[in-house]
CSV table of C-alpha atoms in Angstrom, one decimal:
chain,number,residue,atom,x,y,z
A,86,UNK,CA,13.0,-8.3,11.5
A,87,UNK,CA,15.4,-11.0,14.0
A,88,UNK,CA,18.2,-7.9,13.2
A,89,UNK,CA,15.7,-5.2,14.3
A,90,UNK,CA,15.3,-7.7,17.7
A,91,UNK,CA,18.8,-7.3,18.3
A,92,UNK,CA,18.8,-3.4,17.8
A,93,UNK,CA,16.0,-3.1,20.4
A,94,UNK,CA,18.2,-5.1,23.0
A,95,UNK,CA,21.3,-3.2,21.9
A,96,UNK,CA,20.2,0.1,22.3
A,97,UNK,CA,18.0,0.1,24.9
A,98,UNK,CA,15.3,1.6,22.8
A,99,UNK,CA,11.9,1.9,25.6
A,100,UNK,CA,9.1,2.6,23.0
A,101,UNK,CA,8.0,-0.6,21.4
A,102,UNK,CA,7.6,-1.9,17.3
A,103,UNK,CA,4.8,-3.0,15.8
A,104,UNK,CA,4.3,-6.4,14.0
A,105,UNK,CA,1.2,-5.9,11.4
A,106,UNK,CA,-0.1,-8.7,9.2
A,107,UNK,CA,-1.6,-8.7,6.4
A,108,UNK,CA,-3.3,-11.3,4.5
A,109,UNK,CA,-6.2,-10.0,1.7
A,110,UNK,CA,-9.3,-11.0,2.0
A,111,UNK,CA,-10.8,-12.6,-1.7
A,112,UNK,CA,-7.0,-12.5,-3.4
A,113,UNK,CA,-7.8,-16.5,-4.7
A,114,UNK,CA,-10.9,-15.7,-6.2
A,115,UNK,CA,-9.9,-12.7,-8.1
A,116,UNK,CA,-6.4,-14.3,-8.9
A,117,UNK,CA,-9.1,-17.1,-10.5
A,118,UNK,CA,-11.1,-14.9,-12.1
A,119,UNK,CA,-9.3,-12.9,-13.5
A,120,UNK,CA,-6.1,-14.6,-13.9
A,121,UNK,CA,-2.9,-14.0,-13.1
A,122,UNK,CA,-1.6,-10.4,-14.7
A,123,UNK,CA,-4.5,-8.8,-12.9
A,124,UNK,CA,-4.1,-10.4,-9.3
A,125,UNK,CA,-0.2,-9.4,-10.0
A,126,UNK,CA,-1.5,-5.8,-10.5
A,127,UNK,CA,-3.8,-6.2,-7.7
A,128,UNK,CA,-1.0,-7.2,-5.7
A,129,UNK,CA,1.3,-4.6,-6.5
A,130,UNK,CA,-1.0,-1.5,-5.8
A,131,UNK,CA,-1.6,-2.9,-2.4
A,132,UNK,CA,1.5,-3.2,-1.2
A,133,UNK,CA,2.1,0.4,-2.7
A,134,UNK,CA,-1.1,1.2,-0.1
A,135,UNK,CA,0.8,-0.6,2.7
A,136,UNK,CA,3.8,1.7,1.2
A,137,UNK,CA,1.8,5.0,1.3
A,138,UNK,CA,0.4,4.5,4.5
A,139,UNK,CA,3.3,3.8,7.2
A,140,UNK,CA,5.9,5.7,7.4
A,141,UNK,CA,9.5,6.0,5.5
A,142,UNK,CA,11.2,4.6,7.4
A,143,UNK,CA,8.6,1.3,8.7
A,144,UNK,CA,9.0,-1.7,6.8
A,145,UNK,CA,6.1,-2.9,4.1
A,146,UNK,CA,7.5,-6.5,2.9
A,147,UNK,CA,5.9,-9.2,1.1
A,148,UNK,CA,5.8,-12.7,3.3
A,149,UNK,CA,3.8,-15.3,1.1
A,150,UNK,CA,1.4,-15.7,-1.7
A,151,UNK,CA,-1.0,-12.4,-1.1
A,152,UNK,CA,0.6,-12.0,2.9
A,153,UNK,CA,2.3,-8.8,3.8
A,154,UNK,CA,4.7,-8.0,7.7
A,155,UNK,CA,5.0,-4.1,8.1
A,156,UNK,CA,7.2,-3.8,10.2
A,157,UNK,CA,5.8,0.2,12.5
A,158,UNK,CA,9.2,1.7,14.1
A,159,UNK,CA,9.4,2.9,17.1
A,160,UNK,CA,6.1,3.6,18.1
A,161,UNK,CA,4.1,5.2,20.8
A,162,UNK,CA,1.9,3.1,22.6
A,163,UNK,CA,-0.6,0.1,21.2
A,164,UNK,CA,-3.3,2.4,21.2
A,165,UNK,CA,-0.9,4.8,18.7
A,166,UNK,CA,-0.2,1.3,16.7
A,167,UNK,CA,-4.0,0.7,16.3
A,168,UNK,CA,-5.3,4.5,14.6
A,169,UNK,CA,-2.3,2.9,11.8
A,170,UNK,CA,-3.9,-0.5,11.8
A,171,UNK,CA,-7.5,1.0,11.3
A,172,UNK,CA,-5.6,4.0,8.9
A,173,UNK,CA,-4.0,0.7,6.5
A,174,UNK,CA,-7.4,-1.1,7.2
A,175,UNK,CA,-9.0,1.5,4.9
A,176,UNK,CA,-6.8,2.4,2.7
A,177,UNK,CA,-6.8,-1.3,1.6
A,178,UNK,CA,-10.6,-1.3,1.0
A,179,UNK,CA,-10.8,1.8,-1.6
A,180,UNK,CA,-11.8,0.5,-4.4
A,181,UNK,CA,-9.0,-1.5,-6.9
A,182,UNK,CA,-7.9,0.6,-10.2
A,183,UNK,CA,-6.5,-2.7,-11.3
A,184,UNK,CA,-9.9,-4.4,-11.1
A,185,UNK,CA,-11.5,-1.2,-13.3
A,186,UNK,CA,-9.8,-2.6,-15.7
A,187,UNK,CA,-11.3,-6.4,-16.7
A,188,UNK,CA,-15.4,-4.8,-14.5
A,189,UNK,CA,-18.2,-2.8,-16.2
A,190,UNK,CA,-19.1,-1.1,-12.5
A,191,UNK,CA,-17.4,1.3,-10.2
A,192,UNK,CA,-19.3,-0.7,-7.1
A,193,UNK,CA,-17.7,-4.1,-8.9
A,194,UNK,CA,-14.1,-2.8,-8.0
A,195,UNK,CA,-13.9,-2.4,-4.5
A,196,UNK,CA,-11.9,-3.5,-2.7
A,197,UNK,CA,-12.6,-6.4,0.5
A,198,UNK,CA,-9.6,-5.1,2.4
A,199,UNK,CA,-7.6,-7.2,4.6
A,200,UNK,CA,-7.1,-8.8,7.7
A,201,UNK,CA,-4.9,-7.7,9.9
A,202,UNK,CA,-2.8,-8.2,12.7
A,203,UNK,CA,-0.6,-6.4,15.2
A,204,UNK,CA,1.5,-7.1,17.6
A,205,UNK,CA,3.3,-5.1,20.0
A,206,UNK,CA,7.3,-5.7,20.8
A,207,UNK,CA,7.9,-6.8,23.5
A,208,UNK,CA,4.5,-6.6,24.9
A,209,UNK,CA,2.4,-10.1,22.5
A,210,UNK,CA,6.7,-11.2,22.3
A,211,UNK,CA,10.8,-11.2,22.4
A,212,UNK,CA,11.9,-13.1,19.4
A,213,UNK,CA,10.6,-12.7,16.0
A,214,UNK,CA,8.3,-16.4,16.0
A,215,UNK,CA,6.3,-14.9,18.9
A,216,UNK,CA,5.3,-11.9,17.5
A,217,UNK,CA,4.5,-13.0,14.2
A,218,UNK,CA,3.1,-15.4,15.5
A,219,UNK,CA,0.2,-13.3,17.2
A,220,UNK,CA,0.6,-11.0,14.7
A,221,UNK,CA,-1.3,-14.0,13.0
A,222,UNK,CA,-3.5,-14.8,15.5
A,223,UNK,CA,-5.1,-11.8,15.8
A,224,UNK,CA,-4.5,-11.3,11.9
A,225,UNK,CA,-7.3,-15.1,12.4
A,226,UNK,CA,-9.4,-14.0,14.8
A,227,UNK,CA,-10.7,-9.7,11.9
A,228,UNK,CA,-11.0,-12.2,9.5
A,229,UNK,CA,-13.5,-15.4,11.5
A,230,UNK,CA,-15.5,-11.8,12.8
A,231,UNK,CA,-15.1,-11.2,9.1
A,232,UNK,CA,-16.8,-13.2,8.2
A,233,UNK,CA,-19.7,-13.1,11.1
A,234,UNK,CA,-20.2,-9.7,10.0
A,235,UNK,CA,-20.7,-10.7,6.2
A,236,UNK,CA,-23.3,-13.4,6.8
A,237,UNK,CA,-25.0,-11.2,9.3
A,238,UNK,CA,-25.0,-8.2,7.3
A,239,UNK,CA,-26.3,-10.8,4.5
A,240,UNK,CA,-29.3,-12.0,7.0
A,241,UNK,CA,-30.3,-8.9,7.0
A,242,UNK,CA,-30.6,-7.5,3.4
A,243,UNK,CA,-32.4,-10.4,2.7
A,244,UNK,CA,-34.5,-9.6,5.6
A,245,UNK,CA,-35.9,-6.1,4.4
A,246,UNK,CA,-36.2,-7.3,0.5
A,247,UNK,CA,-38.3,-9.6,1.8
A,248,UNK,CA,-39.6,-7.2,4.1
A,249,UNK,CA,-39.9,-4.4,1.1
A,250,UNK,CA,-42.0,-7.3,-1.2
A,251,UNK,CA,-45.0,-8.2,1.5
A,252,UNK,CA,-45.7,-4.3,1.5
A,253,UNK,CA,-48.0,-4.0,-2.0
A,254,UNK,CA,-47.7,-0.7,-3.9
A,255,UNK,CA,-49.0,2.3,-2.6
A,256,UNK,CA,-47.7,2.2,0.6
A,257,UNK,CA,-50.4,0.1,3.5
A,258,UNK,CA,-52.4,-2.4,3.3
A,259,UNK,CA,-54.7,-1.4,6.4
A,260,UNK,CA,-57.6,0.2,4.5
A,261,UNK,CA,-56.7,3.7,6.5
A,262,UNK,CA,-55.3,4.8,4.2
A,263,UNK,CA,-53.4,7.9,3.7
A,264,UNK,CA,-55.3,9.7,6.6
A,265,UNK,CA,-53.6,12.3,9.1
A,266,UNK,CA,-55.6,13.6,11.8
């Protein structure tokens, strides 16, 4: 990536490039539950989805553990970069074939996707360290928001179950029956 920053400066390319920083959700849990062989298969599958979701000239690299960095070349603007980030997020949420071999239910193979941060050169930073730091910060913000969203969803689901249990069989207990006027 250092080389890419130097190229940008040397050739005077006015179009920005983008650094995406992806960290797969619940990967440690998958690795601990099913072992390293399945974990490695999951990583390969998710990496292939990242590669398949970007252009041929873009770079996808494993950073560490379950973290990947994607370098998008010559992106027109932040809005286009966000569209790619959303596309990758959608791809990473699809069911995992690697888990289908060890789990009986299709719904159990759903991926929780990834937290994906985004930084645009030169707007978010002029060097690799700053770009990675900014993308990592955004990634953490997305992870926190996912946790908040999941907690809210669990709270609402629990309330709906409680409401469903409060309604007696046959509908309402108002004593009015099913009279239509």
